[in-house]
Amino acid sequence: MRTEFFPPFDFSMVFVDPWGETFALNFQIVFMGFLVCLACGVIGNFVVARRLALVGDAISHSVLPGIAVAFLLSASVSVPAMFLGAALAGVLTTLLIEFIHRKSRVKPDAAIGIVFTTLFAAGVVIISQWVNKVHLDADCVLYGEIGLIPLHESIFVGGLSLGPRPLAVMGVVTVLDVVLVAVFYRQLLVTSFDPGLARSLGMPVNVVHYGLMVALAFTIVAAFEAVGVVLVIAMLIFP
């Protein structure tokens, strides 16, 4: 009897069945992925244009100690504490990179490597030594778990459900990123390609730079639960 190694392609099973009874759950997962790609793509364009792609890598890794420290201080896995800790860690990363670069002879790429490896190692040590009793899975931290997004508690505003919390947060961050780029597109464009020209035109180059880095930090933190600290780098660079 002949056995087929590859089963015949079933169009209905692949493209129709997943959108049947579980349509709402699958739609939330796909929509979360769309929002992450959109937000990271909008911000990532200017990050790549500034040749700061590795800063996104550094921030995505530095959120790990921020989350761990937030848990130690709050003694809980509450969302506001985790989000605040991760966001502060991301902003601190950008400040440390700039500080090391400006106050020493270390080049920007070397400063990025120093900061993100140090903070990521600190996060791993904190989790392994002091946060080992909390359900903080290493695989979820590194790669996220977008399939679990529909299982989070929903956020309601005026009796209207905005969807699961990570989806609602990512939606807000995405809207803010799009508005930020739309309003300050000229400043972002000029400062990304010709900082000297931007200064001669009176543009606040440093303010624009740090504003972009803060937006990048919040975008990475918002995407953390879906894609983790590794896949978000592809989301930032590939678009």
mmCIF file of C-alpha atoms in Angstrom:
data_model
loop_
_atom_site.group_PDB
_atom_site.id
_atom_site.type_symbol
_atom_site.label_atom_id
_atom_site.label_comp_id
_atom_site.label_asym_id
_atom_site.label_seq_id
_atom_site.Cartn_x
_atom_site.Cartn_y
_atom_site.Cartn_z
ATOM 1 C CA MET A 1 0.000 0.000 0.000
ATOM 2 C CA ARG A 2 1.358 3.387 -1.006
ATOM 3 C CA THR A 3 1.705 5.936 1.781
ATOM 4 C CA GLU A 4 1.807 9.626 0.968
ATOM 5 C CA PHE A 5 4.559 11.437 2.804
ATOM 6 C CA PHE A 6 2.908 14.813 2.277
ATOM 7 C CA PRO A 7 -0.880 14.884 2.781
ATOM 8 C CA PRO A 8 -2.925 16.626 0.080
ATOM 9 C CA PHE A 9 -3.434 20.335 0.586
ATOM 10 C CA ASP A 10 -6.816 21.108 2.136
ATOM 11 C CA PHE A 11 -7.752 24.716 1.371
ATOM 12 C CA SER A 12 -10.783 24.658 3.657
ATOM 13 C CA MET A 13 -8.868 23.325 6.646
ATOM 14 C CA VAL A 14 -6.094 25.909 6.265
ATOM 15 C CA PHE A 15 -7.998 29.058 5.335
ATOM 16 C CA VAL A 16 -11.652 28.542 6.317
ATOM 17 C CA ASP A 17 -11.843 26.376 9.436
ATOM 18 C CA PRO A 18 -9.631 28.614 11.650
ATOM 19 C CA TRP A 19 -12.150 31.436 11.132
ATOM 20 C CA GLY A 20 -15.163 29.403 12.199
ATOM 21 C CA GLU A 21 -16.168 29.048 15.837
ATOM 22 C CA THR A 22 -12.920 30.596 17.079
ATOM 23 C CA PHE A 23 -13.119 33.628 14.787
ATOM 24 C CA ALA A 24 -13.053 36.163 17.643
ATOM 25 C CA LEU A 25 -9.973 34.614 19.257
ATOM 26 C CA ASN A 26 -8.051 34.233 16.007
ATOM 27 C CA PHE A 27 -8.959 37.749 14.917
ATOM 28 C CA GLN A 28 -7.532 39.188 18.150
ATOM 29 C CA ILE A 29 -4.281 37.280 17.634
ATOM 30 C CA VAL A 30 -3.919 38.400 14.009
ATOM 31 C CA PHE A 31 -4.899 41.981 14.847
ATOM 32 C CA MET A 32 -2.317 42.066 17.640
ATOM 33 C CA GLY A 33 0.345 41.000 15.169
ATOM 34 C CA PHE A 34 -0.809 43.691 12.746
ATOM 35 C CA LEU A 35 -0.600 46.405 15.412
ATOM 36 C CA VAL A 36 2.881 45.305 16.489
ATOM 37 C CA CYS A 37 4.118 45.353 12.884
ATOM 38 C CA LEU A 38 2.536 48.752 12.232
ATOM 39 C CA ALA A 39 3.889 50.425 15.373
ATOM 40 C CA CYS A 40 7.369 48.939 15.017
ATOM 41 C CA GLY A 41 7.470 49.763 11.310
ATOM 42 C CA VAL A 42 6.462 53.394 11.804
ATOM 43 C CA ILE A 43 9.101 53.992 14.486
ATOM 44 C CA GLY A 44 11.675 51.572 13.094
ATOM 45 C CA ASN A 45 12.017 53.449 9.797
ATOM 46 C CA PHE A 46 13.568 56.441 11.529
ATOM 47 C CA VAL A 47 15.628 54.266 13.865
ATOM 48 C CA VAL A 48 17.177 52.430 10.909
ATOM 49 C CA ALA A 49 17.682 55.703 9.007
ATOM 50 C CA ARG A 50 19.684 57.000 11.980
ATOM 51 C CA ARG A 51 21.752 53.783 11.984
ATOM 52 C CA LEU A 52 20.501 53.017 15.473
ATOM 53 C CA ALA A 53 18.950 49.633 14.789
ATOM 54 C CA LEU A 54 20.982 48.110 17.607
ATOM 55 C CA VAL A 55 19.412 50.567 20.047
ATOM 56 C CA GLY A 56 16.137 48.729 19.520
ATOM 57 C CA ASP A 57 17.963 45.500 20.295
ATOM 58 C CA ALA A 58 19.411 47.056 23.440
ATOM 59 C CA ILE A 59 16.037 48.366 24.644
ATOM 60 C CA SER A 60 14.266 45.077 23.957
ATOM 61 C CA HIS A 61 16.830 43.247 26.096
ATOM 62 C CA SER A 62 16.946 45.881 28.827
ATOM 63 C CA VAL A 63 13.238 45.537 29.634
ATOM 64 C CA LEU A 64 14.075 42.224 31.304
ATOM 65 C CA PRO A 65 15.742 43.731 34.412
ATOM 66 C CA GLY A 66 13.031 46.400 34.488
ATOM 67 C CA ILE A 67 10.339 43.742 34.729
ATOM 68 C CA ALA A 68 12.292 41.780 37.336
ATOM 69 C CA VAL A 69 12.951 44.833 39.526
ATOM 70 C CA ALA A 70 9.311 45.906 39.222
ATOM 71 C CA PHE A 71 8.244 42.509 40.515
ATOM 72 C CA LEU A 72 10.682 42.659 43.432
ATOM 73 C CA LEU A 73 9.476 46.129 44.451
ATOM 74 C CA SER A 74 5.749 45.521 44.004
ATOM 75 C CA ALA A 75 5.775 41.845 45.089
ATOM 76 C CA SER A 76 3.193 41.139 42.379
ATOM 77 C CA VAL A 77 2.846 40.665 38.647
ATOM 78 C CA SER A 78 0.470 43.596 38.288
ATOM 79 C CA VAL A 79 0.429 45.053 34.802
ATOM 80 C CA PRO A 80 1.013 48.741 35.699
ATOM 81 C CA ALA A 81 4.104 47.890 37.749
ATOM 82 C CA MET A 82 5.553 45.644 35.045
ATOM 83 C CA PHE A 83 4.839 48.129 32.267
ATOM 84 C CA LEU A 84 6.302 51.025 34.250
ATOM 85 C CA GLY A 85 9.425 49.065 35.177
ATOM 86 C CA ALA A 86 10.020 47.950 31.597
ATOM 87 C CA ALA A 87 9.414 51.442 30.201
ATOM 88 C CA LEU A 88 11.796 53.050 32.698
ATOM 89 C CA ALA A 89 14.429 50.434 31.879
ATOM 90 C CA GLY A 90 14.058 51.196 28.180
ATOM 91 C CA VAL A 91 14.423 54.942 28.682
ATOM 92 C CA LEU A 92 17.378 54.380 31.027
ATOM 93 C CA THR A 93 19.064 52.314 28.328
ATOM 94 C CA THR A 94 18.978 55.152 25.807
ATOM 95 C CA LEU A 95 20.292 57.614 28.387
ATOM 96 C CA LEU A 96 23.148 55.312 29.405
ATOM 97 C CA ILE A 97 24.156 54.735 25.782
ATOM 98 C CA GLU A 98 24.297 58.468 25.109
ATOM 99 C CA PHE A 99 26.128 59.129 28.395
ATOM 100 C CA ILE A 100 28.845 56.546 27.719
ATOM 101 C CA HIS A 101 29.281 57.740 24.145
ATOM 102 C CA ARG A 102 29.501 61.445 25.019
ATOM 103 C CA LYS A 103 31.621 61.141 28.171
ATOM 104 C CA SER A 104 34.199 58.722 26.802
ATOM 105 C CA ARG A 105 35.953 57.743 23.600
ATOM 106 C CA VAL A 106 33.728 54.719 23.182
ATOM 107 C CA LYS A 107 31.954 54.612 19.829
ATOM 108 C CA PRO A 108 28.133 54.421 19.723
ATOM 109 C CA ASP A 109 28.011 50.774 18.627
ATOM 110 C CA ALA A 110 30.389 49.772 21.417
ATOM 111 C CA ALA A 111 28.361 51.773 23.952
ATOM 112 C CA ILE A 112 25.219 49.946 22.833
ATOM 113 C CA GLY A 113 26.945 46.598 23.306
ATOM 114 C CA ILE A 114 28.191 47.535 26.771
ATOM 115 C CA VAL A 115 24.804 48.722 28.007
ATOM 116 C CA PHE A 116 22.505 46.059 26.640
ATOM 117 C CA THR A 117 24.702 43.072 27.536
ATOM 118 C CA THR A 118 25.149 44.410 31.072
ATOM 119 C CA LEU A 119 21.456 45.078 31.635
ATOM 120 C CA PHE A 120 20.321 41.837 30.038
ATOM 121 C CA ALA A 121 22.773 39.829 32.125
ATOM 122 C CA ALA A 122 21.559 41.661 35.232
ATOM 123 C CA GLY A 123 17.979 40.764 34.335
ATOM 124 C CA VAL A 124 18.829 37.086 33.897
ATOM 125 C CA VAL A 125 20.627 37.031 37.266
ATOM 126 C CA ILE A 126 17.737 38.755 39.056
ATOM 127 C CA ILE A 127 15.158 36.370 37.583
ATOM 128 C CA SER A 128 17.197 33.240 38.297
ATOM 129 C CA GLN A 129 18.135 34.236 41.854
ATOM 130 C CA TRP A 130 15.207 36.198 43.279
ATOM 131 C CA VAL A 131 12.225 35.852 40.987
ATOM 132 C CA ASN A 132 12.277 32.090 40.626
ATOM 133 C CA LYS A 133 8.983 31.655 42.499
ATOM 134 C CA VAL A 134 6.919 33.688 40.052
ATOM 135 C CA HIS A 135 5.470 32.254 36.825
ATOM 136 C CA LEU A 136 7.827 34.239 34.578
ATOM 137 C CA ASP A 137 8.653 31.854 31.749
ATOM 138 C CA ALA A 138 11.973 32.435 29.996
ATOM 139 C CA ASP A 139 10.632 31.404 26.572
ATOM 140 C CA CYS A 140 7.749 33.865 26.853
ATOM 141 C CA VAL A 141 10.192 36.603 27.835
ATOM 142 C CA LEU A 142 12.414 35.904 24.833
ATOM 143 C CA TYR A 143 9.829 35.107 22.161
ATOM 144 C CA GLY A 144 6.513 36.246 23.600
ATOM 145 C CA GLU A 145 3.272 34.289 23.359
ATOM 146 C CA ILE A 146 0.890 35.961 20.966
ATOM 147 C CA GLY A 147 -1.443 32.970 21.100
ATOM 148 C CA LEU A 148 -2.325 33.760 24.727
ATOM 149 C CA ILE A 149 -3.361 37.366 24.035
ATOM 150 C CA PRO A 150 -7.132 36.569 23.943
ATOM 151 C CA LEU A 151 -6.909 34.980 27.411
ATOM 152 C CA HIS A 152 -5.995 38.236 29.156
ATOM 153 C CA GLU A 153 -8.605 40.273 30.979
ATOM 154 C CA SER A 154 -10.547 42.719 28.848
ATOM 155 C CA ILE A 155 -10.515 46.477 29.316
ATOM 156 C CA PHE A 156 -13.865 48.273 29.429
ATOM 157 C CA VAL A 157 -14.425 51.985 28.869
ATOM 158 C CA GLY A 158 -17.961 53.229 29.446
ATOM 159 C CA GLY A 159 -19.306 49.698 29.187
ATOM 160 C CA LEU A 160 -17.563 49.169 25.831
ATOM 161 C CA SER A 161 -14.974 46.411 25.627
ATOM 162 C CA LEU A 162 -11.670 47.413 24.041
ATOM 163 C CA GLY A 163 -10.491 43.821 23.939
ATOM 164 C CA PRO A 164 -7.762 42.047 25.936
ATOM 165 C CA ARG A 165 -5.439 44.322 27.875
ATOM 166 C CA PRO A 166 -2.296 43.737 25.729
ATOM 167 C CA LEU A 167 -4.316 44.378 22.574
ATOM 168 C CA ALA A 168 -5.806 47.595 23.977
ATOM 169 C CA VAL A 169 -2.410 48.851 25.174
ATOM 170 C CA MET A 170 -0.797 48.036 21.837
ATOM 171 C CA GLY A 171 -3.622 49.823 20.050
ATOM 172 C CA VAL A 172 -3.126 52.987 22.100
ATOM 173 C CA VAL A 173 0.649 52.929 21.559
ATOM 174 C CA THR A 174 0.197 52.370 17.821
ATOM 175 C CA VAL A 175 -2.169 55.337 17.519
ATOM 176 C CA LEU A 176 0.258 57.525 19.477
ATOM 177 C CA ASP A 177 3.162 56.436 17.254
ATOM 178 C CA VAL A 178 1.242 57.224 14.077
ATOM 179 C CA VAL A 179 0.143 60.620 15.422
ATOM 180 C CA LEU A 180 3.689 61.400 16.581
ATOM 181 C CA VAL A 181 5.180 60.623 13.179
ATOM 182 C CA ALA A 182 2.414 62.471 11.322
ATOM 183 C CA VAL A 183 2.816 65.634 13.414
ATOM 184 C CA PHE A 184 6.614 65.696 13.582
ATOM 185 C CA TYR A 185 7.399 64.010 10.260
ATOM 186 C CA ARG A 186 9.439 66.936 8.902
ATOM 187 C CA GLN A 187 11.565 67.186 12.048
ATOM 188 C CA LEU A 188 12.104 63.424 12.184
ATOM 189 C CA LEU A 189 13.020 63.264 8.501
ATOM 190 C CA VAL A 190 15.525 66.133 8.526
ATOM 191 C CA THR A 191 17.193 65.180 11.818
ATOM 192 C CA SER A 192 17.514 61.565 10.677
ATOM 193 C CA PHE A 193 19.347 62.327 7.423
ATOM 194 C CA ASP A 194 21.093 65.661 8.081
ATOM 195 C CA PRO A 195 21.403 66.754 11.736
ATOM 196 C CA GLY A 196 23.615 69.697 10.709
ATOM 197 C CA LEU A 197 20.921 71.087 8.426
ATOM 198 C CA ALA A 198 18.341 70.527 11.151
ATOM 199 C CA ARG A 199 20.388 72.592 13.619
ATOM 200 C CA SER A 200 20.818 75.394 11.074
ATOM 201 C CA LEU A 201 17.034 75.451 10.636
ATOM 202 C CA GLY A 202 16.591 75.804 14.385
ATOM 203 C CA MET A 203 15.194 72.334 14.978
ATOM 204 C CA PRO A 204 15.692 70.845 18.469
ATOM 205 C CA VAL A 205 17.782 67.891 17.345
ATOM 206 C CA ASN A 206 18.379 66.444 20.816
ATOM 207 C CA VAL A 207 14.721 66.771 21.813
ATOM 208 C CA VAL A 208 13.621 64.984 18.644
ATOM 209 C CA HIS A 209 16.214 62.260 19.188
ATOM 210 C CA TYR A 210 15.250 61.526 22.784
ATOM 211 C CA GLY A 211 11.564 61.772 21.933
ATOM 212 C CA LEU A 212 12.049 59.114 19.270
ATOM 213 C CA MET A 213 13.960 56.923 21.719
ATOM 214 C CA VAL A 214 11.186 57.229 24.321
ATOM 215 C CA ALA A 215 8.581 56.320 21.698
ATOM 216 C CA LEU A 216 10.752 53.363 20.690
ATOM 217 C CA ALA A 217 11.005 52.217 24.308
ATOM 218 C CA PHE A 218 7.239 52.333 24.868
ATOM 219 C CA THR A 219 6.588 50.552 21.562
ATOM 220 C CA ILE A 220 8.930 47.708 22.467
ATOM 221 C CA VAL A 221 7.411 47.400 25.935
ATOM 222 C CA ALA A 222 3.867 47.326 24.535
ATOM 223 C CA ALA A 223 4.862 44.587 22.074
ATOM 224 C CA PHE A 224 6.705 42.607 24.751
ATOM 225 C CA GLU A 225 3.906 40.164 25.660
ATOM 226 C CA ALA A 226 3.202 39.325 22.027
ATOM 227 C CA VAL A 227 6.658 38.944 20.487
ATOM 228 C CA GLY A 228 9.125 39.045 23.396
ATOM 229 C CA VAL A 229 12.538 40.689 23.378
ATOM 230 C CA VAL A 230 13.940 38.876 20.332
ATOM 231 C CA LEU A 231 11.273 38.936 17.622
ATOM 232 C CA VAL A 232 10.613 42.630 18.154
ATOM 233 C CA ILE A 233 14.021 43.346 16.570
ATOM 234 C CA ALA A 234 12.847 41.833 13.289
ATOM 235 C CA MET A 235 9.655 43.871 13.547
ATOM 236 C CA LEU A 236 11.697 47.070 13.907
ATOM 237 C CA ILE A 237 14.262 46.440 11.171
ATOM 238 C CA PHE A 238 12.488 44.409 8.486
ATOM 239 C CA PRO A 239 9.803 46.994 7.459
#
